[in-house]
Coordinates of N, CA and C in Angstrom, one line a residue:
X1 N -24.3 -0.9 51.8 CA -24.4 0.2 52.7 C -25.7 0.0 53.6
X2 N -26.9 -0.1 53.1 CA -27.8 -0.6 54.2 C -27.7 -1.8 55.3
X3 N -27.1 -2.6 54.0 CA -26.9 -4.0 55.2 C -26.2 -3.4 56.5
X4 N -25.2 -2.6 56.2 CA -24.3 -2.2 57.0 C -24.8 -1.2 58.0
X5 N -25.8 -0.3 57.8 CA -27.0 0.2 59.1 C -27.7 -0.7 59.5
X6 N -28.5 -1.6 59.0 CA -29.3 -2.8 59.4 C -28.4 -3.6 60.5
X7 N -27.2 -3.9 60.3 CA -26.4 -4.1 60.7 C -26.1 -3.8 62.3
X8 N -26.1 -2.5 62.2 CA -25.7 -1.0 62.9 C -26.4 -1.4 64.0
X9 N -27.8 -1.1 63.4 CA -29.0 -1.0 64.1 C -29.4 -2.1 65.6
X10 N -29.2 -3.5 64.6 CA -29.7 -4.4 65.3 C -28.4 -4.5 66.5
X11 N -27.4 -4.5 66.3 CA -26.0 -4.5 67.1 C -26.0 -3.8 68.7
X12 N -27.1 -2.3 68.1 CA -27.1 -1.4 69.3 C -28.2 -1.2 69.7
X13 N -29.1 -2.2 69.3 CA -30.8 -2.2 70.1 C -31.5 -1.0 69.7
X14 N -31.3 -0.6 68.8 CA -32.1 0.7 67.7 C -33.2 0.3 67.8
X15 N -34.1 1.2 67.6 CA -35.3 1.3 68.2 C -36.4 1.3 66.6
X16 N -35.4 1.9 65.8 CA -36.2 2.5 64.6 C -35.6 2.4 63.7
X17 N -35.6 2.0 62.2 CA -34.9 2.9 60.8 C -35.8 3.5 60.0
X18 N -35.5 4.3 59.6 CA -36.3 5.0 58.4 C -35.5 4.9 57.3
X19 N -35.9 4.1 56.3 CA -35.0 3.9 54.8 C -35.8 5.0 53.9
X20 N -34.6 5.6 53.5 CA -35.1 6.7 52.4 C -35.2 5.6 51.2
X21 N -36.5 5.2 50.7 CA -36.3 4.5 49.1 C -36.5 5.5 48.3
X22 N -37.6 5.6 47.2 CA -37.3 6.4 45.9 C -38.8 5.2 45.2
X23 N -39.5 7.0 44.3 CA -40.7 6.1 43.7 C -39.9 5.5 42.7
X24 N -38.7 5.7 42.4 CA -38.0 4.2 41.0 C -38.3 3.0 41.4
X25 N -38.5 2.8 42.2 CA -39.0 1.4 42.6 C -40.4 0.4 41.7
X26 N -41.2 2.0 41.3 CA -42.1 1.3 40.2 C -42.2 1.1 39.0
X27 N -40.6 2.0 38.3 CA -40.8 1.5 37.6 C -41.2 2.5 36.3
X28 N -41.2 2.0 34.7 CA -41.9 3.1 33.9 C -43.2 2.8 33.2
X29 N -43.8 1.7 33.8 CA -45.0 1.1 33.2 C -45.9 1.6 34.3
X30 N -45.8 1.8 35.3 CA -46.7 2.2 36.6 C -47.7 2.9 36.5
X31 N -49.3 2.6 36.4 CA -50.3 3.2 36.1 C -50.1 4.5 37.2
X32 N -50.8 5.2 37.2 CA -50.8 6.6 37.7 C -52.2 7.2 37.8
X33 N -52.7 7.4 39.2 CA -51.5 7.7 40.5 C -50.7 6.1 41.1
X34 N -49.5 5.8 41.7 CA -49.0 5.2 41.8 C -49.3 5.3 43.1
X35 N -49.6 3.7 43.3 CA -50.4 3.2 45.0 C -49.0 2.7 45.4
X36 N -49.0 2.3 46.9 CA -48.0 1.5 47.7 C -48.8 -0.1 47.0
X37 N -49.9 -0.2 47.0 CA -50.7 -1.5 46.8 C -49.9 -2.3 45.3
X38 N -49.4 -1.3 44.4 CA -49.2 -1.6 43.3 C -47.7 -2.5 43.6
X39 N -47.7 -4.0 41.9 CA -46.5 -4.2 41.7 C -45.3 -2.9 41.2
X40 N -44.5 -3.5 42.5 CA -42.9 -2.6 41.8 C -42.4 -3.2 40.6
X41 N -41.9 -2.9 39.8 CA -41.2 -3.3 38.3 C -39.9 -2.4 38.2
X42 N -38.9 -1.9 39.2 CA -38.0 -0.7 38.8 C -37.7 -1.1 37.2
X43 N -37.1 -0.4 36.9 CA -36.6 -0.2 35.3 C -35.3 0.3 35.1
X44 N -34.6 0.6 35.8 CA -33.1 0.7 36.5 C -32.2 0.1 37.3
X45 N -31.1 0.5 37.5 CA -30.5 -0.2 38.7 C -30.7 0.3 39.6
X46 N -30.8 1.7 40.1 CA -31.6 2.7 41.2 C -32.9 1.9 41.6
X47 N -33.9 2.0 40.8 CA -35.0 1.3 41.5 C -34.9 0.0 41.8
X48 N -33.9 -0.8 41.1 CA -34.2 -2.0 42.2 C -33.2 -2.0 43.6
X49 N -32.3 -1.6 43.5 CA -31.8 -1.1 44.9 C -32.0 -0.8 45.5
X50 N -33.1 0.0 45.7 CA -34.0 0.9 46.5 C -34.9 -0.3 47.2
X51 N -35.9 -1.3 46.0 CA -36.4 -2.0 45.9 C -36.1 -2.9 47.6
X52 N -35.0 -3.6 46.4 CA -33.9 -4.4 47.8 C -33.9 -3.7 48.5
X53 N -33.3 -2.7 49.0 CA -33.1 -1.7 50.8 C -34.4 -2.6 51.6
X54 N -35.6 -1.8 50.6 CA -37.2 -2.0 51.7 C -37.3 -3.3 52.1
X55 N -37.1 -4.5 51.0 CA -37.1 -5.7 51.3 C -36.2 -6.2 52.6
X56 N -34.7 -5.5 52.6 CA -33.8 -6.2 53.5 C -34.6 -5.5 54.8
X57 N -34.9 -4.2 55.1 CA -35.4 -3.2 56.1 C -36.7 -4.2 56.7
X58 N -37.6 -4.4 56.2 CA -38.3 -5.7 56.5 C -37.9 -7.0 57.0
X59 N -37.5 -7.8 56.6 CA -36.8 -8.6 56.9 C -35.8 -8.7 58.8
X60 N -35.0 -7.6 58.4 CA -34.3 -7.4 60.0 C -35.5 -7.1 60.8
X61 N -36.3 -6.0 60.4 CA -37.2 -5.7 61.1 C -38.2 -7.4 61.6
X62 N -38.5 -8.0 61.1 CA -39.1 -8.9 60.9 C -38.3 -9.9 62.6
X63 N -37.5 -10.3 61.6 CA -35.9 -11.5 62.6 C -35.3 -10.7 63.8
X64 N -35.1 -9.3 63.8 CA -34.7 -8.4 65.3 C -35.2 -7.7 65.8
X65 N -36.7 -7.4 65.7 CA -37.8 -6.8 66.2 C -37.6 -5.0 66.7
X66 N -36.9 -4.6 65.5 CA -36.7 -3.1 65.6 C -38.2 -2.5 64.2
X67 N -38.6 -1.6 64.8 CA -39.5 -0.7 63.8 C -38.5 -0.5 62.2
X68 N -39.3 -0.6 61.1 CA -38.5 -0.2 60.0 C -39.4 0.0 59.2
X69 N -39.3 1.7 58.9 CA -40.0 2.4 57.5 C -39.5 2.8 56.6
X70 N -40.0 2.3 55.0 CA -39.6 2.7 53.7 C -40.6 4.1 53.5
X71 N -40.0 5.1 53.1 CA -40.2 6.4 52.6 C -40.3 6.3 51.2
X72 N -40.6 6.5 49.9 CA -40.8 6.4 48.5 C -40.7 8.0 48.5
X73 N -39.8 9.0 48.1 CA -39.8 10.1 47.4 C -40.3 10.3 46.1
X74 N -40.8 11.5 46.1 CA -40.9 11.6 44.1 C -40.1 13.1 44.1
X75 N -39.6 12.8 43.1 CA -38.6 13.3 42.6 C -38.5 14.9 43.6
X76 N -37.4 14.7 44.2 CA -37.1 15.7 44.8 C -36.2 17.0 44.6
X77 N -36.4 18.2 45.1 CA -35.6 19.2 44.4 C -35.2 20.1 46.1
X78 N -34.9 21.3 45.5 CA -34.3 22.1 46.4 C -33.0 22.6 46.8
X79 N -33.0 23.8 47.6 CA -31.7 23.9 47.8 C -30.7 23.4 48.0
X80 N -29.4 23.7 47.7 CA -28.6 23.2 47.8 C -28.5 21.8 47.1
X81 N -28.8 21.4 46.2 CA -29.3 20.1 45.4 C -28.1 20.5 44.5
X82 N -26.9 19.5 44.4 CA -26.1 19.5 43.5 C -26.1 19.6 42.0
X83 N -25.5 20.3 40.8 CA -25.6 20.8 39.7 C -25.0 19.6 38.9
X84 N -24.4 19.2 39.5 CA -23.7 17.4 38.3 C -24.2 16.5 38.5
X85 N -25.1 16.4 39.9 CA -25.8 15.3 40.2 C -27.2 15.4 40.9
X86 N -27.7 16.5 40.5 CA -29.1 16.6 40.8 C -29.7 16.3 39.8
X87 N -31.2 16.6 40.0 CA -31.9 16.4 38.7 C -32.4 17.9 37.9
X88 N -33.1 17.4 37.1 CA -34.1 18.6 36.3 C -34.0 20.1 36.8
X89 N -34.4 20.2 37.8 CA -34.9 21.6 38.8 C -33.2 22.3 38.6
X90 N -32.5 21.6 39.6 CA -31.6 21.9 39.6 C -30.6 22.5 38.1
X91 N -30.7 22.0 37.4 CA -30.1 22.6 35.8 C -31.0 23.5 35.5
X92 N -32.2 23.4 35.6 CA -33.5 24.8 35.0 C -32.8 26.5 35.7
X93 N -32.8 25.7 37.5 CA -31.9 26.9 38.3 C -30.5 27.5 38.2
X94 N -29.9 26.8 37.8 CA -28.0 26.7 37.3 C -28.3 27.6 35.7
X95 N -29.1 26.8 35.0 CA -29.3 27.7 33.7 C -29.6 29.3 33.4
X96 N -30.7 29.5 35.1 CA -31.5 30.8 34.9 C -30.6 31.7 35.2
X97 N -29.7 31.2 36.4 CA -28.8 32.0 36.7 C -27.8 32.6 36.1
X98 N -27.3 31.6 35.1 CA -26.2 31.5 34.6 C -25.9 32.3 33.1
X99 N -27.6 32.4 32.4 CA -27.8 32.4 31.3 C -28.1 31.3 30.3
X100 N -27.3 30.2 30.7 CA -26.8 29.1 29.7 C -28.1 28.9 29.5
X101 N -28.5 27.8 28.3 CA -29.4 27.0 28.0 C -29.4 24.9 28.8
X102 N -30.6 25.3 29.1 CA -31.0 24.0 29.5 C -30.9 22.5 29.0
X103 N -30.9 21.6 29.3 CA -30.7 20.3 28.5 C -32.0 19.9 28.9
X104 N -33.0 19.5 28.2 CA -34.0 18.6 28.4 C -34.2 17.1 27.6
X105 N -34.3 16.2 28.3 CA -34.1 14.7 27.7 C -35.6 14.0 27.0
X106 N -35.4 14.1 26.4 CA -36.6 13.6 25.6 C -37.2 15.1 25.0
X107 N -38.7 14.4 25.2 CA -39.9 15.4 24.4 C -39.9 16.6 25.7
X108 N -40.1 16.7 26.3 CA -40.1 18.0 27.6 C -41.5 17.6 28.0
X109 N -42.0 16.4 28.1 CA -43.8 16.3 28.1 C -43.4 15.1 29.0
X110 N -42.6 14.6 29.5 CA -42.8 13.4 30.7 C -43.1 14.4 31.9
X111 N -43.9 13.6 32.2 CA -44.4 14.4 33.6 C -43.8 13.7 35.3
X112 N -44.0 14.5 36.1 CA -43.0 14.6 37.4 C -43.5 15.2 38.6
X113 N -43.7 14.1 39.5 CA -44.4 14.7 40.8 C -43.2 15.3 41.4
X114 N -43.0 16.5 41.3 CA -41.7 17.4 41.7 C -42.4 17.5 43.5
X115 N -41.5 17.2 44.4 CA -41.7 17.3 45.9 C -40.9 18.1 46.2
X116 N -41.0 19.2 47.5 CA -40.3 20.1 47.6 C -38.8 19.6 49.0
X117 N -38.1 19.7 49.2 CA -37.2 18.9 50.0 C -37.3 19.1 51.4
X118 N -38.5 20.3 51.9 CA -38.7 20.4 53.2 C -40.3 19.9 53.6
X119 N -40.5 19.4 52.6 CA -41.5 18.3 52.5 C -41.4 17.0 52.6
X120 N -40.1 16.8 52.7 CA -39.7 15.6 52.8 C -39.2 15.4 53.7
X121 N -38.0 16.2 54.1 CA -38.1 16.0 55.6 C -38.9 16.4 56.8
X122 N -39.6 17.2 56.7 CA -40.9 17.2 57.3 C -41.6 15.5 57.4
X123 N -41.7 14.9 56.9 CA -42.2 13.0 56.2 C -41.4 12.0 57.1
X124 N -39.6 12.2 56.5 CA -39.2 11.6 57.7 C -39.0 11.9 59.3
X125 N -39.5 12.9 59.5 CA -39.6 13.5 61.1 C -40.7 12.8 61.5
X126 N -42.1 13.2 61.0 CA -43.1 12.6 61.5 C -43.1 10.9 61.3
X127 N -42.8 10.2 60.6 CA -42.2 9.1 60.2 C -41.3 8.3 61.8
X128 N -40.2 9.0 62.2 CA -39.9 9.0 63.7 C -40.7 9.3 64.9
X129 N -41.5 9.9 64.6 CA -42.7 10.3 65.3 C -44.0 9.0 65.5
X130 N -43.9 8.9 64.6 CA -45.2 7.8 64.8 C -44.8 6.2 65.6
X131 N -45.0 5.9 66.5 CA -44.4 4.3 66.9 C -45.3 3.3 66.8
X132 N -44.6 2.7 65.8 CA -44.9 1.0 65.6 C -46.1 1.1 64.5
X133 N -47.1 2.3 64.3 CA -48.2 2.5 63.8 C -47.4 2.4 61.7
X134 N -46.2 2.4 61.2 CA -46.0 2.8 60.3 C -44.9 1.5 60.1
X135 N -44.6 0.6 60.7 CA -43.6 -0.4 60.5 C -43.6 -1.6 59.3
X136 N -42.9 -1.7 59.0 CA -42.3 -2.5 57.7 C -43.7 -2.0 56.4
X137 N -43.8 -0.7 56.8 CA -44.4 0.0 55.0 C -44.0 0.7 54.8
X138 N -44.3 0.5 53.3 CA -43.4 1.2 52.3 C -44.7 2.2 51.8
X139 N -44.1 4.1 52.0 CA -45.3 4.8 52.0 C -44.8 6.1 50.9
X140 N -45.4 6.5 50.0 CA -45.1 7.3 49.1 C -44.8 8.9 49.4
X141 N -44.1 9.3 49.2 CA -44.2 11.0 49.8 C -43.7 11.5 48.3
X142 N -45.4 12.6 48.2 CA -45.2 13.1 46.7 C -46.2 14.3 46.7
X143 N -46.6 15.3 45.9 CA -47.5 16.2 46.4 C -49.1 15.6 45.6
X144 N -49.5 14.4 44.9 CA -50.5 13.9 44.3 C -50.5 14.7 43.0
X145 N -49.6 15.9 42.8 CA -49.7 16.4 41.3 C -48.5 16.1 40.5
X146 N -48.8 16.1 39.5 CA -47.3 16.1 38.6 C -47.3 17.3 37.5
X147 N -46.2 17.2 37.0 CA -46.2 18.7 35.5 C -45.1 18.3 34.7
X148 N -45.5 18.9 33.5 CA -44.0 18.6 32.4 C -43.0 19.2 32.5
X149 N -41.8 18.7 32.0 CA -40.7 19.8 32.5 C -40.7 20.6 31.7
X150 N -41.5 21.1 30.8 CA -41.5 22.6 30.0 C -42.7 22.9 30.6
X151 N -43.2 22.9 31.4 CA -44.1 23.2 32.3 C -43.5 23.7 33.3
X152 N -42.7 23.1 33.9 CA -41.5 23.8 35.0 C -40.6 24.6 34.7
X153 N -40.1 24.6 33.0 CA -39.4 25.3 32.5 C -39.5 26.8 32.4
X154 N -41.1 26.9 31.9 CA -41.9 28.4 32.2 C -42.0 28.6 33.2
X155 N -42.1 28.0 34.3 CA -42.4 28.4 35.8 C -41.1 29.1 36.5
X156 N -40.0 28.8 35.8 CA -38.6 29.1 36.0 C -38.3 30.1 35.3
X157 N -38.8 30.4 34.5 CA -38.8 31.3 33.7 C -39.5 32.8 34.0
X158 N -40.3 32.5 34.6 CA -41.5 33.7 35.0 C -40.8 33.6 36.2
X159 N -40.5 32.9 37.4 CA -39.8 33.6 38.9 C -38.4 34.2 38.7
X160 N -37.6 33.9 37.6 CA -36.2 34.5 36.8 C -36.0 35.6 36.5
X161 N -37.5 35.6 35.2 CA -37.4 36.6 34.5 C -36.5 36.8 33.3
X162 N -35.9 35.5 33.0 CA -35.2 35.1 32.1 C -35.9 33.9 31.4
X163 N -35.3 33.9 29.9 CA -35.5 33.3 28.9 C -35.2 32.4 28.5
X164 N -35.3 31.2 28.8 CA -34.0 29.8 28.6 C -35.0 29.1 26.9
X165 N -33.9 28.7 26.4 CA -33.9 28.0 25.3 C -33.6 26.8 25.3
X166 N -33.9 26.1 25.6 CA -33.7 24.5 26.1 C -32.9 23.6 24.9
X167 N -32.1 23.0 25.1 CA -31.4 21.9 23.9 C -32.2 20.5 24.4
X168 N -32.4 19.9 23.2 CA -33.3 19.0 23.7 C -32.0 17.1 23.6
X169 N -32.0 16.9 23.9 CA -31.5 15.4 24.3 C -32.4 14.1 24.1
X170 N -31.6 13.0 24.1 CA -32.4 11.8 24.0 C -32.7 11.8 25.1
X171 N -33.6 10.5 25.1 CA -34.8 10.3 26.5 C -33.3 9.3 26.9
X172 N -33.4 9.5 28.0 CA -32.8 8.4 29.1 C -33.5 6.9 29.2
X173 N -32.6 5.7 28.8 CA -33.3 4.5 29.1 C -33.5 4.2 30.3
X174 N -34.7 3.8 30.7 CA -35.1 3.4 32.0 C -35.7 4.5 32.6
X175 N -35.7 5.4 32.0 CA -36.5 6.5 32.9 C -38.0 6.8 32.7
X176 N -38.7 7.3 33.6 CA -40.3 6.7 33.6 C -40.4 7.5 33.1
X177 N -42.0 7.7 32.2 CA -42.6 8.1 31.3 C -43.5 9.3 32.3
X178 N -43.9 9.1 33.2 CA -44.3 9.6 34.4 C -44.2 9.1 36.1
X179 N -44.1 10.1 36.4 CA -44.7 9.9 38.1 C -45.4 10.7 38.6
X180 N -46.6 9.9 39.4 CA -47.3 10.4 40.4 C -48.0 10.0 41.8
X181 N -47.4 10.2 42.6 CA -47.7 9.8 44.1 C -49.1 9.9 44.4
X182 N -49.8 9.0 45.0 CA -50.8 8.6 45.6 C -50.3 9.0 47.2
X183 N -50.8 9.3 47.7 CA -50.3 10.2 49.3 C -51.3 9.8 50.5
X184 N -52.3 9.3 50.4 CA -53.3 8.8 50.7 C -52.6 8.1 52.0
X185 N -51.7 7.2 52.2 CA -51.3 6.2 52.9 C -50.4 7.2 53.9
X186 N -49.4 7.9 53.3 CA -49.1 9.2 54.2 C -50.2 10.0 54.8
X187 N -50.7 10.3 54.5 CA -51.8 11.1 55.1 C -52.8 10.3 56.7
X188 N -52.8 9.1 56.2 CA -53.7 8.4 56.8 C -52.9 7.8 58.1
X189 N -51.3 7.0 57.6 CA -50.6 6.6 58.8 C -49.6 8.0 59.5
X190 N -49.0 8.6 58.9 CA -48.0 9.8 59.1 C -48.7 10.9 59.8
X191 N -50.1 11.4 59.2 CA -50.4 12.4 59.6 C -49.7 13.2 58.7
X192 N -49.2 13.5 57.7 CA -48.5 14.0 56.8 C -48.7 14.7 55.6
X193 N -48.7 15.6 55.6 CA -49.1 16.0 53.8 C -48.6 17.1 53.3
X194 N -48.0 17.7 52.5 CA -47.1 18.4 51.4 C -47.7 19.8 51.6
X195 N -46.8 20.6 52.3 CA -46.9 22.4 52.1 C -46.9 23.5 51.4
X196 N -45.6 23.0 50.1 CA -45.5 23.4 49.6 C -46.1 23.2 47.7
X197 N -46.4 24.0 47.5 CA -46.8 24.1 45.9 C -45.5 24.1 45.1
X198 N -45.6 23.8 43.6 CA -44.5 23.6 43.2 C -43.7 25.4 43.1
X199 N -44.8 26.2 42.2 CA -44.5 27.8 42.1 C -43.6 27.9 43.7
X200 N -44.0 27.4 44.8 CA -43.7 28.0 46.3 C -42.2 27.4 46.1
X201 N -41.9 26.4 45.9 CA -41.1 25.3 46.1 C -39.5 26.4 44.9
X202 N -40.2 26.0 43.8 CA -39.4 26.7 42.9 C -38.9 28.1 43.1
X203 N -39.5 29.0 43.5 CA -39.5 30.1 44.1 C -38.2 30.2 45.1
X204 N -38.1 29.3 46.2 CA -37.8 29.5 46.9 C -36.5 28.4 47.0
X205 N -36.7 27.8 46.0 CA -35.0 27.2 45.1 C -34.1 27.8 44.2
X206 N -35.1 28.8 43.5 CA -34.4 30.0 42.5 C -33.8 31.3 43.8
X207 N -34.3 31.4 45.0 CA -33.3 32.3 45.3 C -32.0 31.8 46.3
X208 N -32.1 30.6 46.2 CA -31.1 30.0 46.7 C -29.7 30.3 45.9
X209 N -30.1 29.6 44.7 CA -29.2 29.7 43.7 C -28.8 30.6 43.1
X210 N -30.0 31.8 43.5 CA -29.0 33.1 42.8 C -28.3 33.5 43.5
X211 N -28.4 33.6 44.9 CA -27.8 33.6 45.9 C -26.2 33.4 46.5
X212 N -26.1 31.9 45.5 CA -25.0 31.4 45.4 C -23.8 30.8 44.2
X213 N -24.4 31.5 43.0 CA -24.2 31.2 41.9 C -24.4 32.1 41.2
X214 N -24.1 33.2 41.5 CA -23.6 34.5 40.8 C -22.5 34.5 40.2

């Protein structure tokens, strides 16, 4: 699929790509805060795909002389964020609504630079915005904090007002032990930096969902 935009791109004299990658790229050994400077190590198939995108995005960029930026999200949430294939936030929100109890994978103590999703595209806009000044780097978009997900769990619980009882699950292989974005490089090339707080974020994803999942 990227080859096949890279592809795209170079064919019609594109000016620009912006590759959404993913902080899986570093991996679950990744000291913390996680720099762009640092080795990638994904620990999945996700993160090295991602990995590869930035590499191929480089590369064309390199040989067809079009601009190309890698984005690194951390873990993103928000509205409208699918219930079978979102993450964490998304089942905390589906649960509060719904009553049901939550599934939490592991200990509920891995921690998670939760980003809000209009923070993110806010990232990729200014990202198009900037010319030439941001090309073939790979730049982290994250809020510099992270929290546990029974830390998020209460947080969902107090904007609810409901009580979830969490089922606890094995840990997922390959999934990091933490994340946390270093933002520093966003801030400096993008002009860029994170509006929302997680309470603000979560807040305003719990009324989405009650909204629509009644």
């Amino acid at each position: 699929g990227t080859i096949n935009v890279l592809e795209a791109a170079r064919a019609n004299n594109i000016k620009k790509v912006i590759f959404a990658s993913s902080s899986a790229v570093y991996g679950d050994h990744a000291a913390a805060p996680q720099k762009e400077s640092e080795p990638q190590n994904p620990s999945n198939p996700y993160g090295l795909s991602k990995l590869m995108g930035e590499k191929y995005c480089n590369m064309y960029s390199e040989n067809y002389g079009f601009d190309a930026v890698s984005l690194r999200p951390f873990n993103v949430y928000g509205p409208r964020q699918s219930i079978s294939r979102g993450g964490v936030v998304a089942n905390f929100m589906a649960c509060a609504v719904k009553g049901t109890s939550p599934e939490i994978f592991g200990s509920g103590e891995i921690l998670r630079d939760f980003t809000y999703v209009q923070d993110v595209v806010d990232a990729f806009e200014f990202a198009m915005q900037k010319s030439g000044k941001a090309n073939r780097l790979s730049i982290n978009i994250g809020t510099g904090k992270n929290h546990s997900l029974i830390e998020v769990l209460k947080m969902v619980e107090k904007i609810s007002g409901k009580s979830l009882a969490p089922v606890s699950k094995g840990r997922i292989v390959g999934d990091a032990h933490q994340t946390l974005a270093d933002i520093s490089l966003a801030k400096k090339v993008l002009g860029w930096e994170p509006m929302y707080s997680l309470e603000k974020g979560l807040e305003k994803t719990y009324a989405w969902y009650k909204g629509h999942f009644q």
